[in-house]
Amino acid sequence: MARVLVVGSGGREHTLTTFLEQSAEVDAVYTAPGNAGTPGNVPIDVMGEGGFGELMRFAAKQHIDLTVVGPEAPLCAGLVDAFQREGLAIFGPSRAAAALEADKAYARDFMRRHGIPSPEFQVFAELSAARRYVDGLPVGPVVVKAAGLAAGKGAIVCENRKQAEEALERMMGQRIFGAAGDTVVIEEYMEGEEASILALCDGEKALYLPSSQDHKRVLDGDQGPNTGGMGAYAPAPVVTLDVQDIVDRRIVQPTLAGLAAVGAPYRGCLYVGLMIRDGQPRVVEYNCRFGDPEIQAVLPLLRSDFFSLLRAGASGDLGSLEARCAEGAACCVVMASGGYPDKYEKGKEIRGLEVAESLEGVYVFHAGTRRDEQGRVFTSGGRVLGVTGTGATIRQAIEAAYRGVEKIEFEACQFRRDIGYRALRSGAI
Ligand code: GLY
């Protein structure tokens, strides 16, 4: 029997622990630092001073058989490399492979070199040169991206040159993202429908989890500011079998081969954000981790043993394993604190969790939550819960998710009421 450690504290990590705990091969799951929903919480801040060492000592002392890393920051900072140097098994890409997310300029250059479908772009390390380039662009939307990690806020869609100049001034002049914005990527704006692909990789081979679609804006109808994600559903009808085939042949396989060729084989979850138009996918971004909230809609559909897949991916040998999935659909609705993604209050008591969890086909994944000594649960972050419904069809999954949401309450709670609308509009029932 195996002992597993999950690193992180969000909805993604509660989802990972839930499905690792269900494995017949796992008998103990720990989470560092975790939230009110996760098992075996260990108060280690991996990105704090000495965090890597503390985590490795814990993994060694507790005879952890596999550590699974949730967030990008420790991956991009080399946590996997540190564990491997100590001979500790860990699922996630090395620092060199995680550069696909850590450095957007490198990632775009990598795509160009490997002929991976992606937008036109230019990279700038000087504000004056970036301004001159924007001045010469045709009128119309353009994307300005901080090249470094900016907590998911670093890509700005600019409607015109004036907005692009403002974005450059904020990133490179005022340095609102610090060093992450010292280099920027200016990209062609892509029209189409977005989707997310999560692939479990062993350095050579990729096993695909069901496709999914996130809802990044805070308000219904994709209005308001961007967030970490307000809900997701899986599978995404826009990812047809033909699209999936193109993704495999023209995006994921060349990505794995290109990284292996430079001695940085990708072992971990490769997240490819796509823009799809007329059946042709192009890469919006790579992430070096499971998507959140996407994973909250994806894992409830997996029927293969999740732990076995991660252990095999980590050791570079997915071999003949398959990622078998259920026929149906799943939908995750994020319940957030009022005011998110801007200022919000914490410490609101959450009620109705047990009732929601007891509903048929409903999962409640904790994100920004904490538990007090009496066992009461309070809000402690922007995104508080992900309520996932499953069903034979996307419509049934959406209905199940909202049945769960209805049972839960906390002061100033906000959530979108239209998660899954594109799937319904596409005719998928
Ligand atoms: N759902 C977007 C992300 O995980 O980055």
Short mmCIF file of C-alpha atoms and ligand atoms in Angstrom, two decimals:
data_model
loop_
_atom_site.label_atom_id
_atom_site.label_comp_id
_atom_site.label_asym_id
_atom_site.label_seq_id
_atom_site.Cartn_x
_atom_site.Cartn_y
_atom_site.Cartn_z
CA MET A 1 0.00 0.00 0.00
CA ALA A 2 1.20 3.50 -0.87
CA ARG A 3 1.53 6.74 1.05
CA VAL A 4 0.99 9.95 -0.95
CA LEU A 5 1.70 13.63 -0.32
CA VAL A 6 -0.11 16.35 -2.29
CA VAL A 7 1.41 19.86 -2.36
CA GLY A 8 -0.97 22.84 -2.43
CA SER A 9 -4.11 24.22 -0.82
CA GLY A 10 -6.76 24.87 -3.48
CA GLY A 11 -9.70 23.18 -5.16
CA ARG A 12 -7.28 21.36 -7.46
CA GLU A 13 -5.47 19.81 -4.50
CA HIS A 14 -8.69 18.71 -2.76
CA THR A 15 -9.74 17.07 -6.02
CA LEU A 16 -6.36 15.29 -6.35
CA THR A 17 -6.53 14.00 -2.77
CA THR A 18 -10.14 12.83 -3.23
CA PHE A 19 -9.28 10.60 -6.19
CA LEU A 20 -5.93 9.44 -4.78
CA GLU A 21 -7.75 8.36 -1.61
CA GLN A 22 -10.12 6.28 -3.76
CA SER A 23 -7.25 4.20 -5.17
CA ALA A 24 -7.15 0.64 -3.87
CA GLU A 25 -3.36 1.02 -3.74
CA VAL A 26 -3.29 4.06 -1.45
CA ASP A 27 -3.68 3.88 2.32
CA ALA A 28 -2.53 7.35 3.45
CA VAL A 29 -2.82 10.79 1.89
CA TYR A 30 -1.24 13.95 3.30
CA THR A 31 -1.63 17.52 2.05
CA ALA A 32 0.82 20.40 2.53
CA PRO A 33 -0.62 22.75 3.60
CA GLY A 34 -4.17 21.81 2.45
CA ASN A 35 -7.53 23.34 3.34
CA ALA A 36 -10.62 22.39 5.36
CA GLY A 37 -11.50 19.61 2.91
CA THR A 38 -8.13 17.90 2.43
CA PRO A 39 -6.86 14.91 4.44
CA GLY A 40 -3.73 14.79 6.63
CA ASN A 41 -2.87 18.49 6.52
CA VAL A 42 0.80 19.31 7.23
CA PRO A 43 1.59 22.99 7.91
CA ILE A 44 4.47 23.37 5.43
CA ASP A 45 4.62 26.41 3.15
CA VAL A 46 6.60 25.00 0.24
CA MET A 47 7.48 28.45 -1.14
CA GLY A 48 8.43 29.83 2.29
CA GLU A 49 12.05 29.96 3.44
CA GLY A 50 13.42 26.43 3.72
CA GLY A 51 10.12 25.04 2.38
CA PHE A 52 11.68 22.58 -0.08
CA GLY A 53 13.92 21.07 2.62
CA GLU A 54 11.06 20.81 5.11
CA LEU A 55 8.88 19.07 2.55
CA MET A 56 11.64 16.61 1.59
CA ARG A 57 12.33 15.78 5.24
CA PHE A 58 8.62 15.14 5.77
CA ALA A 59 8.43 12.91 2.68
CA ALA A 60 11.48 10.91 3.76
CA LYS A 61 10.42 10.56 7.40
CA GLN A 62 6.85 9.56 6.55
CA HIS A 63 8.00 7.07 3.88
CA ILE A 64 5.97 8.86 1.21
CA ASP A 65 5.85 6.73 -1.96
CA LEU A 66 4.75 9.55 -4.27
CA THR A 67 4.52 13.33 -3.94
CA VAL A 68 2.12 15.10 -6.33
CA VAL A 69 2.61 18.83 -6.91
CA GLY A 70 -0.45 21.03 -7.53
CA PRO A 71 0.64 24.65 -8.15
CA GLU A 72 3.06 26.01 -10.73
CA ALA A 73 5.27 28.08 -8.41
CA PRO A 74 7.15 25.15 -6.77
CA LEU A 75 7.38 23.32 -10.11
CA CYS A 76 8.88 26.34 -11.85
CA ALA A 77 11.24 26.82 -8.89
CA GLY A 78 12.64 23.28 -9.19
CA LEU A 79 10.86 21.26 -6.46
CA VAL A 80 10.83 18.15 -8.65
CA ASP A 81 14.58 18.43 -9.33
CA ALA A 82 15.24 18.77 -5.58
CA PHE A 83 13.15 15.66 -4.75
CA GLN A 84 14.80 13.65 -7.51
CA ARG A 85 18.28 14.54 -6.26
CA GLU A 86 17.27 12.93 -2.96
CA GLY A 87 15.80 9.88 -4.69
CA LEU A 88 12.23 10.80 -3.67
CA ALA A 89 9.45 9.92 -6.16
CA ILE A 90 7.46 12.92 -7.35
CA PHE A 91 4.87 13.62 -10.08
CA GLY A 92 5.46 16.86 -11.95
CA PRO A 93 7.83 18.33 -14.55
CA SER A 94 11.40 19.37 -13.81
CA ARG A 95 12.24 23.07 -13.70
CA ALA A 96 13.57 22.90 -17.28
CA ALA A 97 10.34 21.31 -18.57
CA ALA A 98 8.16 23.65 -16.49
CA ALA A 99 9.74 26.60 -18.34
CA LEU A 100 6.89 26.08 -20.82
CA GLU A 101 4.72 27.87 -18.23
CA ALA A 102 7.36 29.89 -16.34
CA ASP A 103 8.63 31.70 -19.43
CA LYS A 104 6.04 32.62 -22.04
CA ALA A 105 8.71 34.03 -24.40
CA TYR A 106 10.59 30.71 -24.33
CA ALA A 107 7.30 28.82 -24.81
CA ARG A 108 6.32 30.85 -27.90
CA ASP A 109 9.78 30.43 -29.37
CA PHE A 110 9.62 26.67 -28.67
CA MET A 111 6.26 26.44 -30.49
CA ARG A 112 7.64 28.38 -33.46
CA ARG A 113 10.73 26.16 -33.69
CA HIS A 114 8.63 22.98 -33.57
CA GLY A 115 5.93 24.12 -35.98
CA ILE A 116 3.23 23.92 -33.29
CA PRO A 117 0.08 25.85 -34.30
CA SER A 118 0.22 29.16 -32.45
CA PRO A 119 -0.32 32.90 -33.05
CA GLU A 120 2.18 35.39 -34.47
CA PHE A 121 4.20 37.08 -31.71
CA GLN A 122 7.18 39.29 -30.86
CA VAL A 123 9.19 39.41 -27.62
CA PHE A 124 10.43 42.66 -26.03
CA ALA A 125 12.74 43.35 -23.12
CA GLU A 126 12.66 47.14 -23.61
CA LEU A 127 9.64 49.38 -23.19
CA SER A 128 10.62 51.81 -25.95
CA ALA A 129 10.98 49.02 -28.54
CA ALA A 130 7.67 47.44 -27.44
CA ARG A 131 5.94 50.85 -27.79
CA ARG A 132 7.34 51.38 -31.29
CA TYR A 133 6.13 47.92 -32.32
CA VAL A 134 2.61 48.61 -30.98
CA ASP A 135 2.54 51.98 -32.79
CA GLY A 136 3.12 50.17 -36.08
CA LEU A 137 0.40 47.55 -35.54
CA PRO A 138 -2.89 47.66 -37.44
CA VAL A 139 -5.85 48.90 -35.39
CA GLY A 140 -7.55 46.03 -33.59
CA PRO A 141 -7.12 43.69 -30.67
CA VAL A 142 -3.73 42.40 -29.59
CA VAL A 143 -2.60 40.40 -26.53
CA VAL A 144 0.11 41.72 -24.20
CA LYS A 145 1.59 39.06 -21.91
CA ALA A 146 4.09 39.24 -19.09
CA ALA A 147 6.66 36.56 -19.90
CA GLY A 148 7.05 35.42 -16.29
CA LEU A 149 4.62 33.97 -13.74
CA ALA A 150 1.94 36.51 -12.77
CA ALA A 151 -0.60 34.39 -10.86
CA GLY A 152 -2.78 33.95 -13.96
CA LYS A 153 -3.22 37.74 -14.41
CA GLY A 154 -0.35 38.38 -16.82
CA ALA A 155 -2.20 38.17 -20.17
CA ILE A 156 -4.15 41.28 -21.17
CA VAL A 157 -6.40 41.41 -24.22
CA CYS A 158 -6.11 44.98 -25.54
CA GLU A 159 -8.85 46.27 -27.85
CA ASN A 160 -6.65 48.92 -29.49
CA ARG A 161 -3.17 50.48 -29.54
CA LYS A 162 -3.96 52.83 -26.64
CA GLN A 163 -4.87 49.90 -24.36
CA ALA A 164 -1.78 48.01 -25.49
CA GLU A 165 0.42 51.00 -24.64
CA GLU A 166 -1.23 51.24 -21.21
CA ALA A 167 -0.64 47.52 -20.60
CA LEU A 168 3.03 47.89 -21.57
CA GLU A 169 3.42 50.91 -19.30
CA ARG A 170 1.90 49.02 -16.35
CA MET A 171 3.99 45.88 -16.92
CA MET A 172 7.34 47.29 -18.01
CA GLY A 173 7.17 50.85 -16.63
CA GLN A 174 5.32 50.49 -13.31
CA ARG A 175 6.37 46.80 -12.97
CA ILE A 176 2.99 45.73 -11.52
CA PHE A 177 4.09 42.07 -11.90
CA GLY A 178 7.66 42.76 -10.76
CA ALA A 179 10.37 40.93 -12.72
CA ALA A 180 7.68 38.75 -14.41
CA GLY A 181 6.80 41.74 -16.64
CA ASP A 182 10.35 42.83 -17.50
CA THR A 183 10.03 40.85 -20.72
CA VAL A 184 6.70 40.88 -22.58
CA VAL A 185 5.24 38.91 -25.45
CA ILE A 186 2.95 40.81 -27.85
CA GLU A 187 0.71 38.35 -29.68
CA GLU A 188 -1.89 38.20 -32.40
CA TYR A 189 -5.37 38.08 -30.85
CA MET A 190 -7.03 34.75 -31.67
CA GLU A 191 -10.77 34.41 -32.29
CA GLY A 192 -12.58 31.17 -31.51
CA GLU A 193 -13.63 29.00 -28.59
CA GLU A 194 -11.22 28.03 -25.82
CA ALA A 195 -10.72 24.55 -24.41
CA SER A 196 -8.27 22.86 -22.06
CA ILE A 197 -6.39 19.63 -22.65
CA LEU A 198 -4.82 17.79 -19.72
CA ALA A 199 -2.36 15.04 -20.63
CA LEU A 200 -0.55 12.76 -18.20
CA CYS A 201 2.97 12.42 -19.61
CA ASP A 202 5.93 10.14 -18.88
CA GLY A 203 8.50 11.98 -20.98
CA GLU A 204 7.51 10.25 -24.24
CA LYS A 205 3.91 9.12 -24.05
CA ALA A 206 0.74 11.12 -23.29
CA LEU A 207 -2.53 9.81 -21.85
CA TYR A 208 -5.38 12.23 -22.32
CA LEU A 209 -7.94 13.06 -19.65
CA PRO A 210 -11.33 14.28 -20.94
CA SER A 211 -11.20 17.70 -22.59
CA SER A 212 -12.73 20.58 -20.66
CA GLN A 213 -13.66 24.25 -20.81
CA ASP A 214 -13.02 26.89 -18.15
CA HIS A 215 -15.06 30.10 -17.57
CA LYS A 216 -12.50 32.77 -16.72
CA ARG A 217 -14.65 35.90 -16.35
CA VAL A 218 -16.37 36.57 -13.06
CA LEU A 219 -19.87 37.34 -14.40
CA ASP A 220 -22.45 35.48 -16.49
CA GLY A 221 -22.08 35.82 -20.25
CA ASP A 222 -18.27 36.09 -19.87
CA GLN A 223 -18.48 39.65 -18.54
CA GLY A 224 -16.34 41.38 -15.91
CA PRO A 225 -12.70 40.85 -14.98
CA ASN A 226 -10.70 37.66 -15.37
CA THR A 227 -10.45 35.25 -12.44
CA GLY A 228 -8.63 32.01 -11.73
CA GLY A 229 -11.71 30.30 -13.21
CA MET A 230 -15.38 30.36 -12.14
CA GLY A 231 -16.40 26.92 -13.38
CA ALA A 232 -15.66 24.23 -15.91
CA TYR A 233 -17.26 21.28 -17.62
CA ALA A 234 -16.00 18.13 -19.31
CA PRO A 235 -15.89 16.85 -21.94
CA ALA A 236 -15.93 19.95 -24.17
CA PRO A 237 -17.92 19.33 -27.40
CA VAL A 238 -15.68 21.83 -29.25
CA VAL A 239 -12.86 19.28 -28.89
CA THR A 240 -14.11 16.89 -31.52
CA LEU A 241 -12.26 13.66 -32.37
CA ASP A 242 -10.60 15.51 -35.27
CA VAL A 243 -9.46 18.33 -32.99
CA GLN A 244 -8.15 15.81 -30.46
CA ASP A 245 -6.20 14.11 -33.24
CA ILE A 246 -4.61 17.42 -34.33
CA VAL A 247 -3.79 18.21 -30.71
CA ASP A 248 -2.01 14.88 -30.34
CA ARG A 249 -0.10 14.93 -33.66
CA ARG A 250 0.69 18.60 -34.04
CA ILE A 251 0.87 19.87 -30.47
CA VAL A 252 1.48 17.32 -27.71
CA GLN A 253 3.74 14.84 -29.53
CA PRO A 254 6.04 17.56 -30.93
CA THR A 255 6.11 19.20 -27.50
CA LEU A 256 7.21 15.98 -25.77
CA ALA A 257 9.73 15.18 -28.51
CA GLY A 258 11.13 18.73 -28.50
CA LEU A 259 11.68 18.68 -24.73
CA ALA A 260 13.15 15.16 -24.71
CA ALA A 261 15.60 16.23 -27.43
CA VAL A 262 17.07 18.92 -25.16
CA GLY A 263 17.30 16.58 -22.16
CA ALA A 264 14.21 17.93 -20.39
CA PRO A 265 11.65 15.10 -20.77
CA TYR A 266 8.20 16.19 -19.61
CA ARG A 267 6.92 13.98 -16.79
CA GLY A 268 3.77 15.34 -15.24
CA CYS A 269 0.46 16.84 -16.30
CA LEU A 270 0.83 18.94 -19.44
CA TYR A 271 -2.01 21.45 -19.72
CA VAL A 272 -2.51 22.89 -23.19
CA GLY A 273 -4.85 25.86 -23.42
CA LEU A 274 -6.34 25.96 -26.91
CA MET A 275 -8.19 28.42 -29.11
CA ILE A 276 -10.26 26.52 -31.66
CA ARG A 277 -11.71 28.06 -34.80
CA ASP A 278 -13.30 26.12 -37.66
CA GLY A 279 -11.95 22.88 -36.19
CA GLN A 280 -8.34 24.15 -36.08
CA PRO A 281 -6.72 24.40 -32.64
CA ARG A 282 -3.89 26.80 -31.82
CA VAL A 283 -2.04 27.04 -28.51
CA VAL A 284 -3.02 29.89 -26.19
CA GLU A 285 -0.63 28.73 -23.48
CA TYR A 286 1.02 25.76 -21.86
CA ASN A 287 0.72 25.18 -18.14
CA CYS A 288 2.90 22.70 -16.30
CA ARG A 289 0.20 21.39 -13.93
CA PHE A 290 -3.42 20.32 -13.61
CA GLY A 291 -5.88 23.11 -14.47
CA ASP A 292 -8.12 24.50 -11.77
CA PRO A 293 -11.15 24.35 -11.89
CA GLU A 294 -10.86 22.06 -14.95
CA ILE A 295 -9.55 19.14 -12.91
CA GLN A 296 -12.65 19.38 -10.68
CA ALA A 297 -14.79 18.46 -13.71
CA VAL A 298 -12.30 16.04 -15.26
CA LEU A 299 -11.31 13.62 -12.49
CA PRO A 300 -14.88 12.57 -11.56
CA LEU A 301 -15.02 11.06 -15.09
CA LEU A 302 -11.80 9.03 -14.78
CA ARG A 303 -12.33 5.30 -14.25
CA SER A 304 -8.70 4.12 -14.32
CA ASP A 305 -6.79 4.09 -11.06
CA PHE A 306 -5.48 7.66 -10.70
CA PHE A 307 -2.59 6.77 -8.39
CA SER A 308 -1.28 4.08 -10.78
CA LEU A 309 -1.25 6.59 -13.64
CA LEU A 310 0.63 9.22 -11.65
CA ARG A 311 3.15 6.72 -10.26
CA ALA A 312 3.83 5.39 -13.76
CA GLY A 313 4.12 8.91 -15.22
CA ALA A 314 6.57 9.91 -12.48
CA SER A 315 8.79 6.90 -13.13
CA GLY A 316 8.76 7.51 -16.91
CA ASP A 317 6.82 4.38 -17.76
CA LEU A 318 3.13 4.75 -18.62
CA GLY A 319 3.72 1.59 -20.67
CA SER A 320 0.43 0.06 -21.73
CA LEU A 321 -1.67 1.91 -19.14
CA GLU A 322 -4.82 3.66 -20.35
CA ALA A 323 -6.85 6.56 -18.98
CA ARG A 324 -10.31 4.99 -19.16
CA CYS A 325 -13.15 7.46 -18.69
CA ALA A 326 -16.91 7.34 -18.06
CA GLU A 327 -19.32 8.10 -20.90
CA GLY A 328 -21.10 10.94 -19.12
CA ALA A 329 -20.26 14.54 -18.27
CA ALA A 330 -19.31 16.65 -15.27
CA CYS A 331 -19.73 20.32 -14.44
CA CYS A 332 -18.02 22.33 -11.68
CA VAL A 333 -19.48 25.60 -10.40
CA VAL A 334 -17.10 27.75 -8.33
CA MET A 335 -18.57 29.53 -5.29
CA ALA A 336 -16.49 32.62 -4.52
CA SER A 337 -16.33 35.37 -1.91
CA GLY A 338 -18.25 38.57 -2.78
CA GLY A 339 -15.87 41.09 -4.40
CA TYR A 340 -13.50 38.44 -5.84
CA PRO A 341 -11.31 38.83 -7.95
CA ASP A 342 -10.80 42.25 -6.34
CA LYS A 343 -11.00 42.90 -2.59
CA TYR A 344 -13.12 40.48 -0.59
CA GLU A 345 -13.74 39.58 3.06
CA LYS A 346 -12.79 36.29 4.67
CA GLY A 347 -14.05 34.48 7.76
CA LYS A 348 -17.69 33.88 6.71
CA GLU A 349 -19.17 30.68 8.10
CA ILE A 350 -20.17 28.17 5.40
CA ARG A 351 -23.35 26.14 5.94
CA GLY A 352 -24.96 23.26 4.12
CA LEU A 353 -21.79 21.41 3.09
CA GLU A 354 -22.91 17.99 4.37
CA VAL A 355 -26.31 18.25 2.68
CA ALA A 356 -24.72 19.16 -0.66
CA GLU A 357 -22.13 16.37 -0.37
CA SER A 358 -24.84 13.81 0.32
CA LEU A 359 -26.64 14.50 -2.97
CA GLU A 360 -26.40 11.84 -5.68
CA GLY A 361 -23.68 12.64 -8.23
CA VAL A 362 -22.41 15.73 -6.38
CA TYR A 363 -18.89 16.44 -5.09
CA VAL A 364 -17.91 19.45 -2.99
CA PHE A 365 -14.25 20.40 -3.39
CA HIS A 366 -12.82 22.90 -0.91
CA ALA A 367 -10.53 25.73 -2.04
CA GLY A 368 -10.29 28.84 0.20
CA THR A 369 -11.67 27.27 3.39
CA ARG A 370 -10.46 26.71 6.96
CA ARG A 371 -11.90 24.75 9.87
CA ASP A 372 -12.01 25.95 13.50
CA GLU A 373 -11.59 23.81 16.65
CA GLN A 374 -15.34 23.14 16.76
CA GLY A 375 -15.26 21.78 13.21
CA ARG A 376 -17.07 24.75 11.69
CA VAL A 377 -15.90 25.76 8.21
CA PHE A 378 -15.16 29.37 7.21
CA THR A 379 -14.17 31.14 4.01
CA SER A 380 -10.48 32.00 3.75
CA GLY A 381 -9.90 32.88 0.10
CA GLY A 382 -11.40 34.24 -3.12
CA ARG A 383 -12.47 30.99 -4.67
CA VAL A 384 -14.07 29.11 -1.77
CA LEU A 385 -15.62 25.89 -3.12
CA GLY A 386 -16.02 23.98 -6.38
CA VAL A 387 -19.30 22.09 -6.54
CA THR A 388 -19.20 19.40 -9.22
CA GLY A 389 -22.22 17.57 -10.58
CA THR A 390 -22.02 14.47 -12.75
CA GLY A 391 -24.62 12.97 -15.05
CA ALA A 392 -25.26 11.00 -18.20
CA THR A 393 -25.42 14.26 -20.18
CA ILE A 394 -23.92 17.72 -19.80
CA ARG A 395 -27.39 19.10 -18.99
CA GLN A 396 -27.83 16.59 -16.16
CA ALA A 397 -24.33 17.36 -14.88
CA ILE A 398 -25.06 21.11 -14.85
CA GLU A 399 -28.36 20.54 -13.03
CA ALA A 400 -26.66 18.33 -10.43
CA ALA A 401 -23.95 20.95 -9.81
CA TYR A 402 -26.52 23.71 -9.24
CA ARG A 403 -28.58 21.43 -6.94
CA GLY A 404 -25.43 21.20 -4.81
CA VAL A 405 -24.77 24.95 -4.98
CA GLU A 406 -28.34 25.68 -3.78
CA LYS A 407 -27.73 23.81 -0.54
CA ILE A 408 -24.64 25.82 0.42
CA GLU A 409 -24.63 29.33 1.82
CA PHE A 410 -22.21 31.89 3.17
CA GLU A 411 -22.47 35.67 3.43
CA ALA A 412 -21.82 37.55 0.15
CA CYS A 413 -21.32 34.33 -1.84
CA GLN A 414 -21.15 34.78 -5.62
CA PHE A 415 -21.20 32.25 -8.45
CA ARG A 416 -21.99 32.18 -12.14
CA ARG A 417 -25.37 30.83 -13.15
CA ASP A 418 -24.41 29.93 -16.72
CA ILE A 419 -21.56 27.43 -16.40
CA GLY A 420 -21.68 25.09 -19.39
CA TYR A 421 -23.68 27.43 -21.61
CA ARG A 422 -21.46 26.88 -24.65
CA ALA A 423 -21.86 23.11 -24.43
CA LEU A 424 -25.66 23.51 -24.27
CA ARG A 425 -25.59 26.00 -27.16
CA SER A 426 -23.53 23.58 -29.26
CA GLY A 427 -26.43 21.15 -29.10
CA ALA A 428 -24.80 18.76 -26.62
CA ILE A 429 -27.52 17.77 -24.20
N1 GLY B 1 -8.13 27.30 -15.23
C1 GLY B 1 -6.97 27.99 -15.59
C2 GLY B 1 -5.73 27.49 -14.99
O1 GLY B 1 -5.71 26.52 -14.26
O2 GLY B 1 -4.68 28.08 -15.24
#
